[in-house]
Short mmCIF file of N, CA and C in Angstrom, two decimals:
data_model
loop_
_atom_site.label_atom_id
_atom_site.label_comp_id
_atom_site.label_asym_id
_atom_site.label_seq_id
_atom_site.Cartn_x
_atom_site.Cartn_y
_atom_site.Cartn_z
N HIS A 1 0.85 -1.19 0.00
CA HIS A 1 0.00 0.00 0.00
C HIS A 1 0.89 1.24 0.00
N VAL A 2 0.82 2.03 -1.07
CA VAL A 2 1.64 3.23 -1.20
C VAL A 2 1.09 4.35 -0.34
N GLN A 3 1.98 4.96 0.43
CA GLN A 3 1.58 6.10 1.23
C GLN A 3 2.64 7.20 1.14
N LEU A 4 2.18 8.43 1.01
CA LEU A 4 3.02 9.61 1.10
C LEU A 4 2.32 10.58 2.03
N VAL A 5 3.01 11.00 3.07
CA VAL A 5 2.41 11.85 4.08
C VAL A 5 3.28 13.09 4.28
N GLU A 6 2.72 14.24 3.93
CA GLU A 6 3.43 15.50 4.09
C GLU A 6 3.22 16.07 5.48
N SER A 7 4.21 16.83 5.93
CA SER A 7 4.10 17.55 7.19
C SER A 7 5.00 18.77 7.13
N GLY A 8 4.83 19.66 8.08
CA GLY A 8 5.71 20.82 8.18
C GLY A 8 5.14 22.12 7.67
N GLY A 9 3.95 22.08 7.11
CA GLY A 9 3.35 23.31 6.66
C GLY A 9 2.93 24.19 7.83
N GLY A 10 2.51 25.40 7.50
CA GLY A 10 2.08 26.32 8.54
C GLY A 10 1.96 27.73 8.01
N SER A 11 1.83 28.66 8.93
CA SER A 11 1.71 30.07 8.58
C SER A 11 2.95 30.81 9.02
N VAL A 12 3.53 31.57 8.11
CA VAL A 12 4.73 32.33 8.42
C VAL A 12 4.63 33.71 7.79
N GLN A 13 5.43 34.61 8.28
CA GLN A 13 5.51 35.93 7.68
C GLN A 13 6.48 35.90 6.49
N ALA A 14 6.27 36.84 5.61
CA ALA A 14 7.16 36.96 4.45
C ALA A 14 8.61 37.07 4.93
N GLY A 15 9.48 36.37 4.23
CA GLY A 15 10.89 36.32 4.62
C GLY A 15 11.24 35.16 5.51
N GLY A 16 10.22 34.48 6.03
CA GLY A 16 10.46 33.36 6.92
C GLY A 16 10.78 32.08 6.20
N SER A 17 10.91 31.01 6.98
CA SER A 17 11.30 29.71 6.44
C SER A 17 10.40 28.61 6.98
N LEU A 18 10.27 27.57 6.18
CA LEU A 18 9.59 26.35 6.59
C LEU A 18 10.33 25.17 5.98
N ARG A 19 10.24 24.03 6.64
CA ARG A 19 10.79 22.80 6.08
C ARG A 19 9.69 21.76 6.00
N LEU A 20 9.37 21.36 4.80
CA LEU A 20 8.38 20.33 4.57
C LEU A 20 9.05 18.97 4.53
N SER A 21 8.34 17.98 5.05
CA SER A 21 8.79 16.59 4.98
C SER A 21 7.71 15.74 4.34
N CYS A 22 8.13 14.68 3.69
CA CYS A 22 7.20 13.72 3.09
C CYS A 22 7.71 12.32 3.41
N THR A 23 7.05 11.68 4.34
CA THR A 23 7.43 10.32 4.68
C THR A 23 6.65 9.35 3.81
N THR A 24 7.32 8.31 3.34
CA THR A 24 6.70 7.42 2.37
C THR A 24 6.85 5.96 2.76
N SER A 25 6.02 5.14 2.17
CA SER A 25 6.11 3.70 2.35
C SER A 25 5.38 3.02 1.22
N GLY A 26 5.68 1.73 1.02
CA GLY A 26 4.94 0.93 0.07
C GLY A 26 5.46 0.91 -1.34
N PHE A 27 6.62 1.53 -1.58
CA PHE A 27 7.21 1.45 -2.92
C PHE A 27 8.72 1.58 -2.79
N ALA A 28 9.42 1.30 -3.88
CA ALA A 28 10.88 1.31 -3.88
C ALA A 28 11.39 2.73 -3.99
N PHE A 29 11.41 3.40 -2.86
CA PHE A 29 11.71 4.83 -2.79
C PHE A 29 12.96 5.21 -3.58
N GLY A 30 14.03 4.47 -3.42
CA GLY A 30 15.30 4.82 -4.05
C GLY A 30 15.26 4.80 -5.56
N ASN A 31 14.31 4.08 -6.14
CA ASN A 31 14.23 3.96 -7.59
C ASN A 31 13.34 5.02 -8.24
N PHE A 32 12.62 5.77 -7.43
CA PHE A 32 11.62 6.69 -7.94
C PHE A 32 12.14 8.11 -7.98
N ALA A 33 11.70 8.86 -8.98
CA ALA A 33 11.84 10.30 -8.95
C ALA A 33 10.80 10.86 -7.98
N LEU A 34 11.16 11.96 -7.33
CA LEU A 34 10.28 12.57 -6.33
C LEU A 34 10.16 14.05 -6.62
N ALA A 35 9.06 14.61 -6.23
CA ALA A 35 8.86 16.02 -6.51
C ALA A 35 7.92 16.65 -5.51
N TRP A 36 8.01 17.96 -5.44
CA TRP A 36 7.04 18.77 -4.71
C TRP A 36 6.26 19.59 -5.74
N PHE A 37 4.96 19.58 -5.58
CA PHE A 37 4.06 20.40 -6.37
C PHE A 37 3.31 21.32 -5.42
N ARG A 38 2.69 22.34 -5.97
CA ARG A 38 1.84 23.19 -5.16
C ARG A 38 0.64 23.66 -5.98
N GLN A 39 -0.41 23.98 -5.26
CA GLN A 39 -1.61 24.50 -5.91
C GLN A 39 -2.22 25.58 -5.04
N ALA A 40 -2.28 26.77 -5.59
CA ALA A 40 -2.91 27.89 -4.91
C ALA A 40 -4.38 27.97 -5.31
N PRO A 41 -5.21 28.56 -4.48
CA PRO A 41 -6.64 28.68 -4.81
C PRO A 41 -6.85 29.35 -6.16
N GLY A 42 -7.65 28.72 -7.00
CA GLY A 42 -7.96 29.29 -8.29
C GLY A 42 -6.88 29.13 -9.34
N LYS A 43 -5.81 28.42 -9.00
CA LYS A 43 -4.70 28.24 -9.94
C LYS A 43 -4.46 26.77 -10.21
N GLU A 44 -3.78 26.49 -11.31
CA GLU A 44 -3.44 25.12 -11.63
C GLU A 44 -2.28 24.65 -10.75
N ARG A 45 -2.22 23.34 -10.57
CA ARG A 45 -1.10 22.77 -9.84
C ARG A 45 0.17 22.98 -10.65
N GLU A 46 1.26 23.28 -9.96
CA GLU A 46 2.53 23.50 -10.63
C GLU A 46 3.65 22.75 -9.93
N GLY A 47 4.60 22.31 -10.72
CA GLY A 47 5.78 21.68 -10.15
C GLY A 47 6.69 22.70 -9.53
N VAL A 48 7.25 22.37 -8.38
CA VAL A 48 8.11 23.27 -7.64
C VAL A 48 9.57 22.81 -7.70
N ALA A 49 9.80 21.55 -7.38
CA ALA A 49 11.15 21.01 -7.35
C ALA A 49 11.09 19.51 -7.52
N SER A 50 12.11 18.96 -8.17
CA SER A 50 12.14 17.51 -8.36
C SER A 50 13.56 17.01 -8.13
N VAL A 51 13.65 15.75 -7.73
CA VAL A 51 14.94 15.07 -7.61
C VAL A 51 14.75 13.66 -8.12
N ASP A 52 15.58 13.26 -9.09
CA ASP A 52 15.37 11.93 -9.65
C ASP A 52 16.15 10.89 -8.85
N ASN A 53 16.14 9.65 -9.34
CA ASN A 53 16.73 8.56 -8.56
C ASN A 53 18.25 8.60 -8.52
N ILE A 54 18.88 9.41 -9.38
CA ILE A 54 20.34 9.54 -9.32
C ILE A 54 20.74 10.92 -8.79
N GLY A 55 19.79 11.65 -8.25
CA GLY A 55 20.10 12.89 -7.56
C GLY A 55 20.08 14.15 -8.39
N ILE A 56 19.64 14.06 -9.63
CA ILE A 56 19.54 15.28 -10.44
C ILE A 56 18.35 16.10 -9.96
N ILE A 57 18.61 17.36 -9.70
CA ILE A 57 17.62 18.25 -9.09
C ILE A 57 17.25 19.36 -10.07
N ARG A 58 15.99 19.67 -10.09
CA ARG A 58 15.50 20.78 -10.91
C ARG A 58 14.48 21.58 -10.10
N TYR A 59 14.44 22.88 -10.39
CA TYR A 59 13.52 23.78 -9.70
C TYR A 59 12.73 24.60 -10.70
N ALA A 60 11.53 24.96 -10.29
CA ALA A 60 10.81 25.98 -11.03
C ALA A 60 11.54 27.30 -10.86
N ASP A 61 11.49 28.13 -11.90
CA ASP A 61 12.20 29.40 -11.85
C ASP A 61 11.76 30.27 -10.66
N SER A 62 10.51 30.15 -10.27
CA SER A 62 9.97 30.99 -9.21
C SER A 62 10.57 30.70 -7.85
N VAL A 63 11.20 29.54 -7.68
CA VAL A 63 11.73 29.18 -6.37
C VAL A 63 13.24 28.99 -6.36
N LYS A 64 13.89 29.10 -7.50
CA LYS A 64 15.33 28.91 -7.57
C LYS A 64 16.04 29.88 -6.63
N GLY A 65 16.99 29.34 -5.88
CA GLY A 65 17.75 30.17 -4.95
C GLY A 65 17.09 30.33 -3.59
N ARG A 66 15.83 29.90 -3.46
CA ARG A 66 15.12 30.04 -2.19
C ARG A 66 14.74 28.67 -1.61
N PHE A 67 14.41 27.73 -2.46
CA PHE A 67 13.97 26.41 -2.01
C PHE A 67 15.06 25.38 -2.28
N THR A 68 15.13 24.38 -1.42
CA THR A 68 16.07 23.28 -1.60
C THR A 68 15.36 21.96 -1.38
N ILE A 69 15.40 21.10 -2.39
CA ILE A 69 14.81 19.78 -2.28
C ILE A 69 15.91 18.79 -1.93
N SER A 70 15.57 17.81 -1.12
CA SER A 70 16.52 16.76 -0.79
C SER A 70 15.76 15.48 -0.47
N ARG A 71 16.48 14.37 -0.57
CA ARG A 71 15.88 13.08 -0.27
C ARG A 71 16.82 12.28 0.60
N ASP A 72 16.25 11.50 1.50
CA ASP A 72 17.01 10.60 2.35
C ASP A 72 16.52 9.20 2.04
N ASN A 73 17.27 8.49 1.22
CA ASN A 73 16.83 7.16 0.80
C ASN A 73 16.81 6.16 1.96
N ALA A 74 17.63 6.40 2.96
CA ALA A 74 17.64 5.49 4.13
C ALA A 74 16.37 5.64 4.95
N LYS A 75 15.78 6.83 4.91
CA LYS A 75 14.57 7.08 5.71
C LYS A 75 13.32 7.13 4.84
N ASN A 76 13.48 6.92 3.52
CA ASN A 76 12.33 6.99 2.60
C ASN A 76 11.57 8.31 2.75
N THR A 77 12.32 9.38 2.87
CA THR A 77 11.73 10.68 3.16
C THR A 77 12.25 11.74 2.19
N LEU A 78 11.35 12.60 1.78
CA LEU A 78 11.65 13.72 0.90
C LEU A 78 11.47 15.01 1.70
N TYR A 79 12.30 15.99 1.41
CA TYR A 79 12.25 17.27 2.12
C TYR A 79 12.17 18.44 1.15
N LEU A 80 11.65 19.55 1.66
CA LEU A 80 11.71 20.80 0.92
C LEU A 80 11.98 21.91 1.92
N GLN A 81 13.18 22.46 1.87
CA GLN A 81 13.53 23.61 2.70
C GLN A 81 13.14 24.86 1.94
N MET A 82 12.31 25.67 2.54
CA MET A 82 11.81 26.87 1.89
C MET A 82 12.26 28.09 2.69
N ASN A 83 13.07 28.91 2.08
CA ASN A 83 13.58 30.13 2.71
C ASN A 83 13.07 31.35 1.95
N SER A 84 13.19 32.49 2.58
CA SER A 84 12.78 33.77 1.95
C SER A 84 11.39 33.65 1.35
N LEU A 85 10.48 33.13 2.12
CA LEU A 85 9.13 32.89 1.62
C LEU A 85 8.43 34.18 1.28
N LYS A 86 7.61 34.11 0.24
CA LYS A 86 6.84 35.25 -0.26
C LYS A 86 5.36 34.93 -0.19
N PRO A 87 4.51 35.95 -0.14
CA PRO A 87 3.07 35.67 -0.14
C PRO A 87 2.63 34.82 -1.33
N GLU A 88 3.28 34.95 -2.46
CA GLU A 88 2.90 34.17 -3.63
C GLU A 88 3.30 32.70 -3.52
N ASP A 89 4.01 32.34 -2.47
CA ASP A 89 4.29 30.92 -2.21
C ASP A 89 3.13 30.23 -1.49
N THR A 90 2.15 31.01 -1.07
CA THR A 90 1.00 30.44 -0.38
C THR A 90 0.29 29.44 -1.28
N ALA A 91 0.13 28.22 -0.78
CA ALA A 91 -0.48 27.15 -1.56
C ALA A 91 -0.55 25.89 -0.71
N MET A 92 -1.27 24.90 -1.23
CA MET A 92 -1.20 23.55 -0.70
C MET A 92 -0.02 22.89 -1.40
N TYR A 93 0.85 22.29 -0.62
CA TYR A 93 2.04 21.64 -1.16
C TYR A 93 1.88 20.13 -1.09
N TYR A 94 2.19 19.47 -2.19
CA TYR A 94 2.05 18.03 -2.30
C TYR A 94 3.39 17.40 -2.68
N CYS A 95 3.68 16.26 -2.09
CA CYS A 95 4.80 15.48 -2.58
C CYS A 95 4.25 14.38 -3.50
N ALA A 96 5.09 13.96 -4.43
CA ALA A 96 4.67 12.98 -5.41
C ALA A 96 5.85 12.12 -5.83
N ALA A 97 5.54 10.92 -6.28
CA ALA A 97 6.57 9.97 -6.71
C ALA A 97 6.25 9.46 -8.10
N ARG A 98 7.32 9.22 -8.88
CA ARG A 98 7.19 8.77 -10.26
C ARG A 98 8.10 7.57 -10.49
N PRO A 99 7.55 6.49 -11.03
CA PRO A 99 8.38 5.31 -11.26
C PRO A 99 9.39 5.56 -12.36
N PRO A 100 10.42 4.72 -12.43
CA PRO A 100 11.42 4.87 -13.50
C PRO A 100 10.77 4.79 -14.87
N GLY A 101 11.30 5.57 -15.82
CA GLY A 101 10.76 5.54 -17.17
C GLY A 101 11.14 6.78 -17.94
N THR A 102 10.64 6.84 -19.15
CA THR A 102 10.86 8.00 -20.01
C THR A 102 9.57 8.79 -20.10
N TYR A 103 9.67 10.08 -19.87
CA TYR A 103 8.48 10.92 -19.80
C TYR A 103 8.65 12.14 -20.70
N PRO A 104 7.55 12.66 -21.22
CA PRO A 104 7.64 13.76 -22.18
C PRO A 104 8.12 15.07 -21.59
N HIS A 105 7.92 15.27 -20.29
CA HIS A 105 8.45 16.48 -19.68
C HIS A 105 8.65 16.28 -18.19
N LEU A 106 9.27 17.25 -17.59
CA LEU A 106 9.78 17.14 -16.22
C LEU A 106 8.70 16.77 -15.22
N TRP A 107 7.54 17.33 -15.35
CA TRP A 107 6.52 17.19 -14.32
C TRP A 107 5.47 16.13 -14.67
N PHE A 108 5.72 15.31 -15.67
CA PHE A 108 4.76 14.33 -16.12
C PHE A 108 5.00 12.97 -15.46
N GLY A 109 3.92 12.23 -15.23
CA GLY A 109 4.07 10.84 -14.84
C GLY A 109 4.05 10.57 -13.35
N TYR A 110 3.82 11.59 -12.54
CA TYR A 110 3.76 11.37 -11.10
C TYR A 110 2.40 10.75 -10.76
N ASP A 111 2.44 9.54 -10.22
CA ASP A 111 1.18 8.85 -10.00
C ASP A 111 0.95 8.42 -8.56
N HIS A 112 1.87 8.77 -7.67
CA HIS A 112 1.65 8.57 -6.24
C HIS A 112 1.70 9.95 -5.59
N TRP A 113 0.67 10.26 -4.81
CA TRP A 113 0.54 11.60 -4.25
C TRP A 113 0.21 11.55 -2.77
N GLY A 114 0.69 12.56 -2.05
CA GLY A 114 0.27 12.74 -0.67
C GLY A 114 -1.00 13.57 -0.61
N GLN A 115 -1.44 13.82 0.62
CA GLN A 115 -2.70 14.54 0.82
C GLN A 115 -2.49 16.05 0.87
N GLY A 116 -1.24 16.48 0.99
CA GLY A 116 -0.93 17.90 0.97
C GLY A 116 -0.76 18.50 2.35
N THR A 117 0.01 19.59 2.39
CA THR A 117 0.19 20.37 3.61
C THR A 117 0.12 21.85 3.22
N GLN A 118 -0.62 22.61 4.01
CA GLN A 118 -0.87 24.01 3.66
C GLN A 118 0.28 24.90 4.10
N VAL A 119 0.70 25.77 3.20
CA VAL A 119 1.69 26.80 3.51
C VAL A 119 1.04 28.15 3.25
N THR A 120 1.05 29.00 4.26
CA THR A 120 0.46 30.34 4.14
C THR A 120 1.51 31.37 4.53
N VAL A 121 1.77 32.29 3.62
CA VAL A 121 2.77 33.34 3.85
C VAL A 121 2.06 34.69 3.81
N SER A 122 2.21 35.45 4.88
CA SER A 122 1.53 36.74 4.94
C SER A 122 2.52 37.89 5.08
#
């Protein structure tokens, strides 16, 4: 049974920091690409950061230099360190996993999802 559970969201003032965690079980964590997505009210879901199974990391332009994604394969856990937060970062944040394969673009093919954790920046 695949499970992804996010935690660490909350309310912070602009300029503050949060660290999101995503604990997982039920799949071969080390073989999967992992990512953080977010969805703000009235907007489409967007990819924020991804790390593949060999450690290649990519970020959306809007978060480059402020967010850091990391994975701990020993703990089956994904992280997102968010610094210098802005009000426009306010959204529900989701972690997701993608099995090995070839995909048409960076954010395609994620088929395991967590329930989300809310981040509010004021």
